[in-house]
Amino acid sequence: MSDHVHFYEPRNGHGLAHNPFNAIVAPRPIGWISSVGREGTRNLAPYSFFNAFNYTPPIVGFASVGYKDSVANIEATGEFVWNLASKPLAEQMNASCEAVAPDVDEFELAGLTPEPSRVIDVPRVAETPVSFECRLSQLLRLTGADGSETDTWLVLGEVVGVHIARHLLVDGVYDTAAGEPIMRAGGPADYFAISANNLFRMHRPG
């Protein structure tokens, strides 16, 4: 085995000061998810395991370690909203991840405005420049390679409505950097932001 490579089998521990998995698979978009319970209580929470999974129809998804309020709400109502976590809203996003009782409204906790959606009944964050209204397409409990169940739930939703602030559309093209997205990194408090200075282009061959 090479002395230049640190190898480990996750089931036996990583042998490092901090688990490197999240830092390697990073930076990751943030799933800032709003949902509503059966009794109408609003919920807003960020998830660091989030991404897009299909183009047509557009499908996004997030994984929740533990069957949390967001998962329970979405399973009950079949709806949720993804809200872009942007640099100007970083503190509010962070405030919304506080562990609180299910009857606490995280919109109020974070000082954010619930804005009615157009297609579904779940509100979006009014202050964010981009949001996706979603209907639940699949809810999966993840399993290990041996088939054993984990305590992690994957929520997949079809995007049925898209809100984009007009200033982010330049000649009909969405300006990713101008949206100031923040992304989760591996450390306990690490995030990344992007800028136009990071842009480079490569065209597909052929």
Tab-separated table of N, CA and C in Angstrom, residues 78-202:
chain	number	residue	atom	x	y	z
A	78	GLY	N	-47.455	15.847	0.612
A	78	GLY	CA	-47.004	15.623	-0.756
A	78	GLY	C	-46.432	16.854	-1.423
A	79	GLU	N	-46.050	17.877	-0.642
A	79	GLU	CA	-45.561	19.126	-1.242
A	79	GLU	C	-44.406	19.712	-0.435
A	80	PHE	N	-43.518	20.441	-1.128
A	80	PHE	CA	-42.477	21.209	-0.450
A	80	PHE	C	-41.930	22.249	-1.416
A	81	VAL	N	-41.165	23.186	-0.881
A	81	VAL	CA	-40.502	24.211	-1.695
A	81	VAL	C	-39.020	24.186	-1.399
A	82	TRP	N	-38.210	24.218	-2.464
A	82	TRP	CA	-36.778	24.454	-2.301
A	82	TRP	C	-36.533	25.935	-2.491
A	83	ASN	N	-35.790	26.533	-1.553
A	83	ASN	CA	-35.470	27.957	-1.585
A	83	ASN	C	-33.960	28.125	-1.705
A	84	LEU	N	-33.504	28.971	-2.613
A	84	LEU	CA	-32.067	29.196	-2.793
A	84	LEU	C	-31.481	29.856	-1.551
A	85	ALA	N	-30.488	29.219	-0.950
A	85	ALA	CA	-29.754	29.816	0.167
A	85	ALA	C	-28.651	30.692	-0.427
A	86	SER	N	-28.835	31.991	-0.361
A	86	SER	CA	-27.895	32.935	-0.965
A	86	SER	C	-27.058	33.618	0.111
A	87	LYS	N	-25.968	34.229	-0.303
A	87	LYS	CA	-25.049	34.858	0.655
A	87	LYS	C	-25.756	35.886	1.542
A	88	PRO	N	-26.628	36.747	0.986
A	88	PRO	CA	-27.312	37.707	1.862
A	88	PRO	C	-28.245	37.049	2.879
A	89	LEU	N	-28.629	35.805	2.643
A	89	LEU	CA	-29.553	35.117	3.552
A	89	LEU	C	-28.862	34.046	4.386
A	90	ALA	N	-27.539	34.065	4.424
A	90	ALA	CA	-26.786	33.019	5.117
A	90	ALA	C	-27.147	32.943	6.602
A	91	GLU	N	-27.230	34.069	7.267
A	91	GLU	CA	-27.529	34.057	8.702
A	91	GLU	C	-28.935	33.530	8.971
A	92	GLN	N	-29.883	33.921	8.128
A	92	GLN	CA	-31.247	33.426	8.292
A	92	GLN	C	-31.333	31.929	8.022
A	93	MET	N	-30.600	31.476	7.016
A	93	MET	CA	-30.564	30.041	6.740
A	93	MET	C	-30.018	29.291	7.941
A	94	ASN	N	-28.948	29.811	8.520
A	94	ASN	CA	-28.336	29.167	9.670
A	94	ASN	C	-29.286	29.156	10.872
A	95	ALA	N	-30.015	30.247	11.052
A	95	ALA	CA	-30.967	30.326	12.168
A	95	ALA	C	-32.071	29.286	12.016
A	96	SER	N	-32.434	28.970	10.778
A	96	SER	CA	-33.544	28.036	10.545
A	96	SER	C	-33.162	26.590	10.814
A	97	CYS	N	-31.867	26.322	11.049
A	97	CYS	CA	-31.466	24.936	11.314
A	97	CYS	C	-31.450	24.622	12.802
A	98	GLU	N	-31.857	25.576	13.647
A	98	GLU	CA	-31.897	25.314	15.083
A	98	GLU	C	-32.880	24.192	15.397
A	99	ALA	N	-32.487	23.289	16.288
A	99	ALA	CA	-33.355	22.186	16.687
A	99	ALA	C	-34.430	22.716	17.630
A	100	VAL	N	-35.664	22.770	17.126
A	100	VAL	CA	-36.778	23.297	17.917
A	100	VAL	C	-37.953	22.323	17.831
A	101	ALA	N	-38.965	22.569	18.637
A	101	ALA	CA	-40.147	21.711	18.660
A	101	ALA	C	-40.906	21.813	17.333
A	102	PRO	N	-41.663	20.771	16.985
A	102	PRO	CA	-42.382	20.762	15.702
A	102	PRO	C	-43.376	21.912	15.522
A	103	ASP	N	-43.864	22.484	16.640
A	103	ASP	CA	-44.856	23.548	16.512
A	103	ASP	C	-44.224	24.932	16.373
A	104	VAL	N	-42.887	25.005	16.293
A	104	VAL	CA	-42.203	26.289	16.117
A	104	VAL	C	-42.131	26.620	14.634
A	105	ASP	N	-42.512	27.829	14.292
A	105	ASP	CA	-42.476	28.312	12.907
A	105	ASP	C	-41.086	28.870	12.619
A	106	GLU	N	-40.291	28.159	11.801
A	106	GLU	CA	-38.918	28.609	11.521
A	106	GLU	C	-38.873	29.857	10.645
A	107	PHE	N	-39.938	30.165	9.919
A	107	PHE	CA	-39.993	31.440	9.203
A	107	PHE	C	-39.906	32.582	10.215
A	108	GLU	N	-40.716	32.491	11.266
A	108	GLU	CA	-40.692	33.522	12.306
A	108	GLU	C	-39.370	33.489	13.054
A	109	LEU	N	-38.877	32.303	13.354
A	109	LEU	CA	-37.624	32.159	14.087
A	109	LEU	C	-36.468	32.847	13.363
A	110	ALA	N	-36.445	32.731	12.033
A	110	ALA	CA	-35.353	33.293	11.241
A	110	ALA	C	-35.654	34.694	10.724
A	111	GLY	N	-36.821	35.231	11.040
A	111	GLY	CA	-37.179	36.570	10.594
A	111	GLY	C	-37.419	36.650	9.103
A	112	LEU	N	-38.032	35.620	8.535
A	112	LEU	CA	-38.288	35.555	7.097
A	112	LEU	C	-39.781	35.652	6.804
A	113	THR	N	-40.095	36.009	5.577
A	113	THR	CA	-41.476	36.215	5.170
A	113	THR	C	-41.996	35.028	4.371
A	114	PRO	N	-43.063	34.358	4.817
A	114	PRO	CA	-43.666	33.290	4.007
A	114	PRO	C	-44.484	33.890	2.871
A	115	GLU	N	-44.145	33.531	1.656
A	115	GLU	CA	-44.836	34.032	0.472
A	115	GLU	C	-45.650	32.891	-0.128
A	116	PRO	N	-46.943	33.085	-0.404
A	116	PRO	CA	-47.744	32.003	-0.983
A	116	PRO	C	-47.168	31.525	-2.315
A	117	SER	N	-47.206	30.229	-2.521
A	117	SER	CA	-46.787	29.669	-3.795
A	117	SER	C	-47.913	29.820	-4.812
A	118	ARG	N	-47.608	29.516	-6.068
A	118	ARG	CA	-48.602	29.668	-7.137
A	118	ARG	C	-49.333	28.356	-7.443
A	119	VAL	N	-48.641	27.217	-7.294
A	119	VAL	CA	-49.193	25.927	-7.705
A	119	VAL	C	-49.530	25.051	-6.509
A	120	ILE	N	-48.715	25.120	-5.463
A	120	ILE	CA	-48.915	24.271	-4.286
A	120	ILE	C	-49.296	25.128	-3.085
A	121	ASP	N	-49.573	24.465	-1.959
A	121	ASP	CA	-50.055	25.175	-0.771
A	121	ASP	C	-48.961	25.496	0.244
A	122	VAL	N	-47.719	25.145	-0.073
A	122	VAL	CA	-46.600	25.414	0.841
A	122	VAL	C	-45.990	26.771	0.505
A	123	PRO	N	-45.744	27.637	1.505
A	123	PRO	CA	-45.149	28.938	1.210
A	123	PRO	C	-43.668	28.839	0.898
A	124	ARG	N	-43.175	29.787	0.125
A	124	ARG	CA	-41.752	29.904	-0.167
A	124	ARG	C	-41.187	31.062	0.641
A	125	VAL	N	-39.862	31.179	0.660
A	125	VAL	CA	-39.200	32.296	1.347
A	125	VAL	C	-39.242	33.508	0.429
A	126	ALA	N	-39.940	34.552	0.834
A	126	ALA	CA	-40.110	35.731	-0.025
A	126	ALA	C	-38.778	36.400	-0.337
A	127	GLU	N	-37.838	36.333	0.605
A	127	GLU	CA	-36.577	37.063	0.450
A	127	GLU	C	-35.594	36.382	-0.507
A	128	THR	N	-35.810	35.112	-0.840
A	128	THR	CA	-34.852	34.431	-1.707
A	128	THR	C	-35.112	34.784	-3.167
A	129	PRO	N	-34.057	34.846	-4.003
A	129	PRO	CA	-34.262	35.193	-5.413
A	129	PRO	C	-34.767	34.044	-6.268
A	130	VAL	N	-34.664	32.815	-5.787
A	130	VAL	CA	-35.090	31.650	-6.573
A	130	VAL	C	-35.765	30.635	-5.655
A	131	SER	N	-36.846	30.046	-6.123
A	131	SER	CA	-37.470	28.963	-5.378
A	131	SER	C	-38.178	28.019	-6.342
A	132	PHE	N	-38.248	26.754	-5.937
A	132	PHE	CA	-38.913	25.708	-6.714
A	132	PHE	C	-40.100	25.175	-5.913
A	133	GLU	N	-41.277	25.224	-6.493
A	133	GLU	CA	-42.421	24.546	-5.905
A	133	GLU	C	-42.375	23.082	-6.345
A	134	CYS	N	-42.485	22.164	-5.404
A	134	CYS	CA	-42.293	20.740	-5.702
A	134	CYS	C	-43.434	19.886	-5.176
A	135	ARG	N	-43.740	18.834	-5.948
A	135	ARG	CA	-44.663	17.798	-5.495
A	135	ARG	C	-43.867	16.514	-5.296
A	136	LEU	N	-44.134	15.836	-4.199
A	136	LEU	CA	-43.415	14.611	-3.865
A	136	LEU	C	-43.587	13.564	-4.960
A	137	SER	N	-42.465	13.023	-5.429
A	137	SER	CA	-42.523	11.934	-6.405
A	137	SER	C	-42.116	10.607	-5.784
A	138	GLN	N	-41.132	10.626	-4.876
A	138	GLN	CA	-40.707	9.406	-4.199
A	138	GLN	C	-40.166	9.744	-2.813
A	139	LEU	N	-40.423	8.865	-1.869
A	139	LEU	CA	-39.848	8.961	-0.531
A	139	LEU	C	-39.232	7.602	-0.223
A	140	LEU	N	-37.918	7.567	-0.086
A	140	LEU	CA	-37.198	6.316	0.055
A	140	LEU	C	-36.401	6.297	1.344
A	141	ARG	N	-36.460	5.171	2.067
A	141	ARG	CA	-35.565	4.969	3.197
A	141	ARG	C	-34.307	4.295	2.662
A	142	LEU	N	-33.148	4.910	2.862
A	142	LEU	CA	-31.916	4.384	2.297
A	142	LEU	C	-31.490	3.106	3.022
A	143	THR	N	-30.851	2.231	2.257
A	143	THR	CA	-30.327	0.989	2.826
A	143	THR	C	-28.851	0.867	2.504
A	144	GLY	N	-28.141	0.099	3.308
A	144	GLY	CA	-26.745	-0.207	3.034
A	144	GLY	C	-26.643	-1.261	1.945
A	145	ALA	N	-25.401	-1.573	1.541
A	145	ALA	CA	-25.183	-2.578	0.504
A	145	ALA	C	-25.697	-3.949	0.921
A	146	ASP	N	-25.777	-4.189	2.221
A	146	ASP	CA	-26.269	-5.479	2.714
A	146	ASP	C	-27.786	-5.505	2.879
A	147	GLY	N	-28.438	-4.415	2.486
A	147	GLY	CA	-29.887	-4.346	2.579
A	147	GLY	C	-30.418	-3.834	3.895
A	148	SER	N	-29.538	-3.579	4.860
A	148	SER	CA	-29.994	-3.090	6.162
A	148	SER	C	-30.463	-1.645	6.059
A	149	GLU	N	-31.551	-1.326	6.750
A	149	GLU	CA	-32.120	0.010	6.695
A	149	GLU	C	-31.273	1.002	7.486
A	150	THR	N	-31.137	2.202	6.946
A	150	THR	CA	-30.486	3.293	7.664
A	150	THR	C	-31.560	4.181	8.276
A	151	ASP	N	-31.135	5.188	9.009
A	151	ASP	CA	-32.065	6.161	9.570
A	151	ASP	C	-32.065	7.427	8.711
A	152	THR	N	-31.872	7.248	7.407
A	152	THR	CA	-31.826	8.371	6.476
A	152	THR	C	-32.906	8.210	5.418
A	153	TRP	N	-33.578	9.309	5.105
A	153	TRP	CA	-34.713	9.310	4.182
A	153	TRP	C	-34.409	10.226	3.007
A	154	LEU	N	-34.588	9.704	1.793
A	154	LEU	CA	-34.389	10.481	0.570
A	154	LEU	C	-35.741	10.943	0.048
A	155	VAL	N	-35.887	12.263	-0.085
A	155	VAL	CA	-37.129	12.865	-0.568
A	155	VAL	C	-36.880	13.405	-1.969
A	156	LEU	N	-37.628	12.917	-2.941
A	156	LEU	CA	-37.513	13.383	-4.317
A	156	LEU	C	-38.810	14.063	-4.719
A	157	GLY	N	-38.688	15.210	-5.381
A	157	GLY	CA	-39.884	15.939	-5.773
A	157	GLY	C	-39.777	16.509	-7.166
A	158	GLU	N	-40.894	16.471	-7.887
A	158	GLU	CA	-40.946	17.092	-9.214
A	158	GLU	C	-41.183	18.590	-9.064
A	159	VAL	N	-40.380	19.372	-9.749
A	159	VAL	CA	-40.532	20.828	-9.719
A	159	VAL	C	-41.706	21.213	-10.615
A	160	VAL	N	-42.741	21.801	-10.014
A	160	VAL	CA	-43.949	22.156	-10.764
A	160	VAL	C	-44.128	23.664	-10.886
A	161	GLY	N	-43.256	24.428	-10.267
A	161	GLY	CA	-43.308	25.884	-10.369
A	161	GLY	C	-41.953	26.470	-10.023
A	162	VAL	N	-41.500	27.439	-10.816
A	162	VAL	CA	-40.181	28.038	-10.617
A	162	VAL	C	-40.321	29.555	-10.514
A	163	HIS	N	-39.722	30.129	-9.477
A	163	HIS	CA	-39.699	31.581	-9.282
A	163	HIS	C	-38.258	32.055	-9.417
A	164	ILE	N	-38.004	33.013	-10.305
A	164	ILE	CA	-36.665	33.560	-10.506
A	164	ILE	C	-36.756	35.088	-10.503
A	165	ALA	N	-35.985	35.730	-9.666
A	165	ALA	CA	-35.925	37.190	-9.680
A	165	ALA	C	-35.432	37.648	-11.051
A	166	ARG	N	-36.115	38.608	-11.649
A	166	ARG	CA	-35.825	39.000	-13.036
A	166	ARG	C	-34.402	39.531	-13.223
A	167	HIS	N	-33.818	40.109	-12.175
A	167	HIS	CA	-32.461	40.660	-12.343
A	167	HIS	C	-31.413	39.568	-12.544
A	168	LEU	N	-31.792	38.310	-12.286
A	168	LEU	CA	-30.856	37.207	-12.483
A	168	LEU	C	-30.930	36.627	-13.891
A	169	LEU	N	-31.841	37.142	-14.710
A	169	LEU	CA	-31.980	36.681	-16.092
A	169	LEU	C	-31.358	37.716	-17.022
A	170	VAL	N	-30.260	37.338	-17.656
A	170	VAL	CA	-29.530	38.237	-18.562
A	170	VAL	C	-29.664	37.694	-19.983
A	171	ASP	N	-30.407	38.416	-20.807
A	171	ASP	CA	-30.683	37.963	-22.181
A	171	ASP	C	-31.261	36.551	-22.182
A	172	GLY	N	-32.122	36.273	-21.218
A	172	GLY	CA	-32.787	34.981	-21.151
A	172	GLY	C	-31.967	33.870	-20.534
A	173	VAL	N	-30.781	34.194	-20.013
A	173	VAL	CA	-29.898	33.188	-19.413
A	173	VAL	C	-29.772	33.472	-17.914
A	174	TYR	N	-29.966	32.446	-17.102
A	174	TYR	CA	-29.845	32.605	-15.650
A	174	TYR	C	-28.385	32.812	-15.268
A	175	ASP	N	-28.112	33.852	-14.490
A	175	ASP	CA	-26.757	34.188	-14.050
A	175	ASP	C	-26.514	33.537	-12.689
A	176	THR	N	-25.858	32.379	-12.699
A	176	THR	CA	-25.659	31.603	-11.475
A	176	THR	C	-24.918	32.398	-10.410
A	177	ALA	N	-23.817	33.037	-10.787
A	177	ALA	CA	-23.006	33.755	-9.809
A	177	ALA	C	-23.766	34.923	-9.194
A	178	ALA	N	-24.577	35.594	-9.987
A	178	ALA	CA	-25.328	36.746	-9.490
A	178	ALA	C	-26.351	36.342	-8.435
A	179	GLY	N	-26.761	35.079	-8.446
A	179	GLY	CA	-27.675	34.595	-7.422
A	179	GLY	C	-27.016	34.408	-6.073
A	180	GLU	N	-25.687	34.487	-6.032
A	180	GLU	CA	-24.886	34.373	-4.812
A	180	GLU	C	-25.203	33.121	-3.992
A	181	PRO	N	-25.244	31.946	-4.636
A	181	PRO	CA	-25.530	30.741	-3.860
A	181	PRO	C	-24.408	30.427	-2.879
A	182	ILE	N	-24.770	29.945	-1.717
A	182	ILE	CA	-23.771	29.430	-0.780
A	182	ILE	C	-23.903	27.916	-0.751
A	183	MET	N	-22.786	27.248	-0.485
A	183	MET	CA	-22.746	25.799	-0.547
A	183	MET	C	-22.063	25.242	0.688
A	184	ARG	N	-22.492	24.078	1.091
A	184	ARG	CA	-21.976	23.455	2.309
A	184	ARG	C	-20.664	22.746	2.027
A	185	ALA	N	-19.716	22.916	2.921
A	185	ALA	CA	-18.432	22.222	2.840
A	185	ALA	C	-18.375	21.177	3.944
A	186	GLY	N	-17.173	20.667	4.241
A	186	GLY	CA	-17.089	19.517	5.127
A	186	GLY	C	-16.966	19.809	6.599
A	187	GLY	N	-16.393	20.935	6.971
A	187	GLY	CA	-16.175	21.221	8.383
A	187	GLY	C	-17.462	21.550	9.102
A	188	PRO	N	-17.413	21.630	10.421
A	188	PRO	CA	-18.632	21.895	11.193
A	188	PRO	C	-19.227	23.274	10.937
A	189	ALA	N	-18.445	24.203	10.395
A	189	ALA	CA	-18.960	25.547	10.142
A	189	ALA	C	-18.540	26.078	8.775
A	190	ASP	N	-18.152	25.193	7.853
A	190	ASP	CA	-17.570	25.627	6.584
A	190	ASP	C	-18.602	25.730	5.464
A	191	TYR	N	-18.570	26.866	4.780
A	191	TYR	CA	-19.405	27.103	3.603
A	191	TYR	C	-18.528	27.712	2.510
A	192	PHE	N	-19.006	27.634	1.278
A	192	PHE	CA	-18.340	28.295	0.164
A	192	PHE	C	-19.341	29.183	-0.560
A	193	ALA	N	-18.828	30.259	-1.158
A	193	ALA	CA	-19.601	31.098	-2.063
A	193	ALA	C	-18.903	31.069	-3.417
A	194	ILE	N	-19.629	31.377	-4.476
A	194	ILE	CA	-19.014	31.423	-5.794
A	194	ILE	C	-19.098	32.836	-6.346
A	195	SER	N	-18.250	33.129	-7.317
A	195	SER	CA	-18.277	34.419	-7.993
A	195	SER	C	-17.979	34.199	-9.462
A	196	ALA	N	-18.214	35.237	-10.267
A	196	ALA	CA	-17.955	35.151	-11.702
A	196	ALA	C	-16.476	34.886	-11.979
A	197	ASN	N	-15.603	35.224	-11.040
A	197	ASN	CA	-14.165	34.987	-11.222
A	197	ASN	C	-13.828	33.501	-11.275
A	198	ASN	N	-14.716	32.656	-10.755
A	198	ASN	CA	-14.476	31.211	-10.748
A	198	ASN	C	-14.930	30.523	-12.032
A	199	LEU	N	-15.569	31.289	-12.920
A	199	LEU	CA	-16.152	30.689	-14.123
A	199	LEU	C	-15.081	30.281	-15.140
A	200	PHE	N	-15.216	29.070	-15.685
A	200	PHE	CA	-14.457	28.679	-16.879
A	200	PHE	C	-15.373	27.821	-17.724
A	201	ARG	N	-15.108	27.763	-19.023
A	201	ARG	CA	-16.005	27.065	-19.946
A	201	ARG	C	-15.281	25.963	-20.689
A	202	MET	N	-15.959	24.838	-20.903
A	202	MET	CA	-15.483	23.766	-21.755
A	202	MET	C	-16.671	23.257	-22.574
